[in-house]
Amino acid sequence: MATMVQAERAKVTVKELKGKVDPDWCPGCGDFGVLAALKQAIVEAGLEPHKVMTISGIGCSSNLPGYLNTYGMHTLHGRALAVATGAQLANHDLKIVVTGGDGDGYGIGGNHFVHAMRRNVDLTYIVMNNQIYGLTTGQLSPTSIKGMNTKSTPFGSVENPINPIPLAIAAGASYVARGFTGQQRQLVELIKGGLQHRGFALIDTFSPCVTYNHDNTYQWFRPRVKKLEDDTAYDSSDWVAAIEKSLLWGDEIPIGKFFERTDLPALHMAEPVLDAGALVRSESRVGPDVARSFVQELM
């Protein structure tokens, strides 16, 4: 009996997931809600901190790995998915979570975004979409609405924004969802679903910037967002229906799980060498002296 008790690890708590530093986001920032939802989702998914790796790029939201007690990497602007792909292929025993903002992910990181989805890399990508560049104090971002006045567009933007939901569905992501930090319980469920999904999972999240975006506020979103799960006829396995719902924007903005398919193997499952087990635990065929020379050449 004692042996069985020792073998059973105590379930991790939200408190244990607190990082060593506290967030420095503006009071009221939606990113606090994403951090809280991610912690809760990790707990409910039964994941242990040492089996999770959180990777980010650059931006206000990309500081998140430091606020979470898991393995973490704060990488280059727009390159989080590239780093995450390498980490996942090297050790797919880890659950890889990528966090960032709309500028980091859909702007400079747009190329990696598309190709990680078409490859169906097994990772969970949470984008804190505040429709503005917050870290650089309020410039137009790829998801800013047309006509928006910002520091970089003082007379109003003439650009059409990116809609990441139909883009993700069309590019091959096998789990596509949208959350809102004003709907915390639903956001936890969406992130948990992404963590449990095998393949590329996008959770685009409306995370209002209370300092620089005074158009897309909590008050603006609340009467407009409509939960997809309230539509009992909606089928998230229907690709065409998912595209149609993803194009709605205005008085009705759907949030929830748009699309999921489970018949598509993740990238590491399709490659025999990778599916045999984590590369970090496999026996290297390259001698230590040769490996060291490679590293020295790149340093």
Coordinates of C-alpha atoms in Angstrom, one line a residue:
M1 CA 0.0 0.0 0.0
A2 CA 2.8 2.4 0.9
T3 CA 4.5 1.7 -2.4
M4 CA 1.4 2.5 -4.3
V5 CA 0.9 5.8 -2.5
Q6 CA 4.5 6.7 -3.2
A7 CA 4.1 5.8 -6.9
E8 CA 1.1 8.1 -7.2
R9 CA 2.2 11.7 -7.7
A10 CA 0.1 14.4 -6.1
K11 CA -1.8 16.4 -8.7
V12 CA -0.2 19.7 -9.5
T13 CA -2.0 22.8 -8.2
V14 CA -2.5 26.2 -9.8
K15 CA -0.4 27.7 -7.0
E16 CA 2.5 25.4 -7.9
L17 CA 2.4 26.7 -11.4
K18 CA 3.3 30.3 -10.4
G19 CA 6.6 31.4 -11.9
K20 CA 9.4 33.0 -10.0
V21 CA 8.6 36.5 -11.2
D22 CA 5.3 38.4 -11.2
P23 CA 3.7 39.8 -14.4
D24 CA 4.5 43.4 -15.3
W25 CA 1.5 43.8 -17.5
C26 CA -0.7 46.9 -17.2
P27 CA -3.5 46.6 -14.6
G28 CA -6.6 45.2 -16.4
C29 CA -4.6 43.7 -19.3
G30 CA -6.3 40.7 -20.8
D31 CA -3.1 38.7 -20.7
F32 CA -3.7 38.1 -17.0
G33 CA -6.8 36.1 -17.9
V34 CA -4.8 34.0 -20.4
L35 CA -2.1 33.2 -17.8
A36 CA -4.8 32.2 -15.3
A37 CA -6.7 30.1 -17.9
L38 CA -3.5 28.3 -19.0
K39 CA -2.6 27.4 -15.4
Q40 CA -6.1 26.0 -14.8
A41 CA -6.0 24.1 -18.1
I42 CA -2.7 22.5 -17.2
V43 CA -4.1 21.4 -13.9
E44 CA -7.3 20.0 -15.4
A45 CA -5.4 18.2 -18.2
G46 CA -3.3 16.5 -15.5
L47 CA 0.0 17.7 -16.8
E48 CA 3.1 18.0 -14.6
P49 CA 5.3 21.1 -14.8
H50 CA 8.4 19.2 -15.9
K51 CA 6.4 17.7 -18.8
V52 CA 5.4 21.1 -20.2
M53 CA 7.6 23.6 -22.1
T54 CA 6.4 27.1 -22.8
I55 CA 8.0 29.0 -25.7
S56 CA 7.4 32.6 -26.7
G57 CA 8.7 35.3 -29.1
I58 CA 8.8 39.1 -28.3
G59 CA 6.0 41.4 -27.0
C60 CA 4.1 42.1 -23.9
S61 CA 2.4 38.7 -24.0
S62 CA 5.6 36.9 -24.9
N63 CA 6.9 37.5 -21.3
L64 CA 4.5 34.7 -20.2
P65 CA 7.0 31.8 -19.9
G66 CA 8.7 33.6 -17.0
Y67 CA 5.4 33.8 -15.1
L68 CA 4.7 30.0 -15.4
N69 CA 6.5 27.3 -13.5
T70 CA 7.3 25.0 -16.5
Y71 CA 10.3 24.7 -18.7
G72 CA 10.4 27.9 -20.8
M73 CA 12.2 29.8 -23.6
H74 CA 11.9 33.5 -24.4
T75 CA 13.1 33.5 -28.0
L76 CA 13.3 35.8 -31.0
H77 CA 10.6 38.0 -32.5
G78 CA 8.3 36.0 -34.7
R79 CA 10.4 32.8 -34.3
A80 CA 8.7 31.1 -31.4
L81 CA 7.0 28.5 -33.7
A82 CA 10.3 27.6 -35.3
V83 CA 12.0 27.0 -32.0
A84 CA 8.9 25.1 -30.7
T85 CA 8.9 22.9 -33.8
G86 CA 12.6 21.9 -33.1
A87 CA 11.8 21.3 -29.4
Q88 CA 8.8 19.2 -30.2
L89 CA 10.6 17.0 -32.7
A90 CA 13.5 16.5 -30.4
N91 CA 11.4 15.6 -27.4
H92 CA 7.8 14.8 -28.2
D93 CA 7.3 13.5 -24.7
L94 CA 7.0 17.2 -23.7
K95 CA 3.8 19.1 -24.2
I96 CA 4.9 22.2 -26.1
V97 CA 2.9 25.4 -25.5
V98 CA 3.6 28.5 -27.5
T99 CA 2.4 31.9 -26.3
G100 CA 2.6 35.3 -28.0
G101 CA 0.7 38.2 -29.5
D102 CA -0.9 39.1 -32.8
G103 CA 2.1 41.1 -34.0
D104 CA 4.6 38.5 -33.1
G105 CA 2.5 35.6 -34.4
Y106 CA 0.6 37.0 -37.4
G107 CA 3.0 39.7 -38.5
I108 CA 6.7 38.9 -38.4
G109 CA 5.9 35.3 -37.5
G110 CA 3.3 34.8 -40.2
N111 CA 5.5 32.6 -42.3
H112 CA 6.2 30.1 -39.5
F113 CA 2.6 30.2 -38.5
V114 CA 1.4 28.9 -41.9
H115 CA 4.1 26.2 -42.2
A116 CA 3.7 24.9 -38.7
M117 CA 0.0 24.4 -39.3
R118 CA 0.4 22.7 -42.7
R119 CA 2.9 20.3 -41.0
N120 CA 0.5 19.7 -38.2
V121 CA 3.3 20.0 -35.6
D122 CA 2.0 18.7 -32.2
L123 CA 1.9 21.9 -30.2
T124 CA -0.6 24.3 -28.6
Y125 CA -0.4 27.9 -29.8
I126 CA -2.1 30.6 -27.7
V127 CA -2.2 34.0 -29.4
M128 CA -3.1 36.9 -27.2
N129 CA -4.8 39.0 -29.8
N130 CA -5.2 42.6 -28.7
Q131 CA -5.3 44.1 -32.2
I132 CA -2.5 46.6 -31.4
Y133 CA 1.3 46.6 -30.9
G134 CA 1.3 47.1 -27.1
L135 CA 5.0 46.7 -26.3
T136 CA 6.0 49.5 -28.7
T137 CA 3.3 51.7 -27.4
G138 CA 0.3 51.5 -29.8
Q139 CA 1.0 51.0 -33.5
L140 CA -1.1 49.2 -36.0
S141 CA -0.9 45.4 -35.9
P142 CA -2.0 42.7 -38.5
T143 CA -5.3 42.3 -36.7
S144 CA -6.2 46.0 -36.2
I145 CA -9.6 46.9 -37.7
K146 CA -9.7 48.9 -40.9
G147 CA -9.9 52.7 -40.1
M148 CA -8.3 52.4 -36.7
N149 CA -6.4 55.4 -35.5
T150 CA -3.0 54.5 -34.0
K151 CA 0.4 56.2 -33.7
S152 CA 1.4 54.7 -37.0
T153 CA -1.9 55.4 -38.7
P154 CA -3.0 58.8 -37.3
F155 CA -5.5 59.3 -40.1
G156 CA -7.0 55.8 -39.9
S157 CA -5.7 52.5 -41.3
V158 CA -6.4 51.7 -44.9
E159 CA -5.4 48.0 -44.5
N160 CA -7.7 45.0 -44.2
P161 CA -6.9 43.0 -41.1
I162 CA -5.9 39.3 -41.0
N163 CA -8.6 36.9 -39.8
P164 CA -6.5 34.1 -38.3
I165 CA -9.4 31.6 -37.9
P166 CA -10.1 30.9 -41.6
L167 CA -6.4 31.2 -42.3
A168 CA -5.6 28.5 -39.8
I169 CA -8.5 26.2 -41.0
A170 CA -7.4 26.6 -44.6
A171 CA -3.7 26.1 -43.8
G172 CA -4.2 22.7 -42.2
A173 CA -4.4 23.3 -38.4
S174 CA -6.2 20.4 -36.9
Y175 CA -7.7 22.3 -33.9
V176 CA -8.8 25.9 -34.3
A177 CA -10.5 27.9 -31.5
R178 CA -11.1 31.4 -30.4
G179 CA -11.4 32.5 -26.8
F180 CA -12.1 35.8 -24.9
T181 CA -10.5 36.6 -21.6
G182 CA -13.9 38.0 -20.5
Q183 CA -15.2 34.4 -20.8
Q184 CA -12.8 32.6 -18.5
R185 CA -14.4 29.2 -18.0
Q186 CA -14.8 28.7 -21.8
L187 CA -11.2 29.8 -22.3
V188 CA -10.0 27.2 -19.9
E189 CA -11.9 24.5 -21.8
L190 CA -10.5 25.7 -25.1
I191 CA -6.9 25.7 -23.9
K192 CA -7.4 22.3 -22.2
G193 CA -8.8 20.9 -25.5
G194 CA -5.7 22.2 -27.3
L195 CA -3.4 20.6 -24.8
Q196 CA -5.2 17.3 -25.2
H197 CA -5.3 17.5 -29.0
R198 CA -2.6 15.6 -31.0
G199 CA -1.5 18.0 -33.7
F200 CA -1.4 21.8 -34.2
A201 CA -3.9 23.6 -32.0
L202 CA -4.5 27.3 -32.3
I203 CA -6.4 29.2 -29.6
D204 CA -6.7 32.8 -30.8
T205 CA -7.7 34.8 -27.8
F206 CA -9.2 38.3 -27.6
S207 CA -7.1 39.8 -24.9
P208 CA -8.0 43.6 -24.7
C209 CA -5.1 46.1 -24.4
V210 CA -6.5 48.6 -21.9
T211 CA -3.7 51.1 -22.5
Y212 CA -3.4 51.5 -26.2
N213 CA -6.5 50.0 -27.9
H214 CA -9.6 51.9 -26.9
D215 CA -11.7 50.5 -29.8
N216 CA -11.7 46.8 -29.0
T217 CA -12.4 46.9 -25.3
Y218 CA -14.1 44.5 -22.9
Q219 CA -17.2 46.6 -23.2
W220 CA -17.0 46.4 -27.0
F221 CA -16.6 42.6 -27.1
R222 CA -19.1 41.5 -24.4
P223 CA -22.4 42.2 -26.4
R224 CA -20.9 40.8 -29.6
V225 CA -19.2 37.5 -28.7
K226 CA -21.5 34.5 -29.1
K227 CA -20.4 31.0 -27.9
L228 CA -20.4 28.4 -30.6
E229 CA -21.4 25.7 -28.2
D230 CA -24.7 27.5 -27.7
D231 CA -25.6 26.5 -31.3
T232 CA -26.5 22.9 -30.8
A233 CA -26.6 22.3 -34.5
Y234 CA -23.0 23.4 -35.1
D235 CA -20.6 20.6 -36.0
S236 CA -16.9 21.4 -35.4
S237 CA -15.8 18.6 -37.7
D238 CA -17.5 20.3 -40.7
W239 CA -14.8 22.2 -42.5
V240 CA -17.2 24.3 -44.6
A241 CA -19.4 25.3 -41.6
A242 CA -16.2 26.2 -39.7
I243 CA -15.1 28.5 -42.5
E244 CA -18.5 30.1 -42.7
K245 CA -18.7 30.8 -39.0
S246 CA -15.1 32.1 -39.0
L247 CA -16.0 34.9 -41.4
L248 CA -18.6 36.4 -39.2
W249 CA -17.5 39.7 -37.7
G250 CA -19.7 42.6 -36.5
D251 CA -22.7 42.4 -34.3
E252 CA -22.0 38.7 -33.9
I253 CA -18.4 37.4 -33.3
P254 CA -18.3 33.7 -32.7
I255 CA -16.0 32.3 -29.9
G256 CA -15.4 28.7 -29.2
K257 CA -14.0 25.6 -31.0
F258 CA -14.5 26.2 -34.8
F259 CA -12.8 23.1 -36.1
E260 CA -11.1 19.9 -35.0
R261 CA -10.1 16.8 -36.9
T262 CA -8.4 13.8 -35.2
D263 CA -7.7 11.6 -38.2
L264 CA -4.5 13.5 -39.3
P265 CA -1.2 12.3 -37.8
A266 CA 1.0 14.9 -36.2
L267 CA 4.3 15.5 -37.9
H268 CA 6.4 13.3 -35.6
M269 CA 3.9 10.5 -36.0
A270 CA 4.3 10.6 -39.8
E271 CA 8.1 10.3 -39.7
P272 CA 9.3 6.8 -38.7
V273 CA 12.6 8.1 -37.2
L274 CA 10.7 10.6 -34.9
D275 CA 7.8 8.3 -34.1
A276 CA 10.3 5.7 -32.6
G277 CA 10.8 7.9 -29.6
A278 CA 12.2 11.2 -28.4
L279 CA 15.5 12.0 -30.2
V280 CA 17.0 13.4 -27.0
R281 CA 16.8 9.9 -25.5
S282 CA 18.1 8.0 -28.6
E283 CA 21.6 6.9 -29.0
S284 CA 23.6 9.4 -31.0
R285 CA 25.4 8.1 -34.1
V286 CA 27.7 11.2 -34.0
G287 CA 30.7 11.0 -31.8
P288 CA 31.1 13.6 -29.0
D289 CA 34.2 15.1 -30.7
V290 CA 32.4 15.6 -34.0
A291 CA 29.3 17.0 -32.2
R292 CA 31.5 19.4 -30.2
S293 CA 33.2 20.7 -33.4
F294 CA 29.8 21.4 -35.0
V295 CA 28.8 23.4 -31.9
Q296 CA 32.0 25.4 -31.9
E297 CA 31.7 26.2 -35.6
L298 CA 28.2 27.7 -34.9
M299 CA 29.2 29.7 -31.8

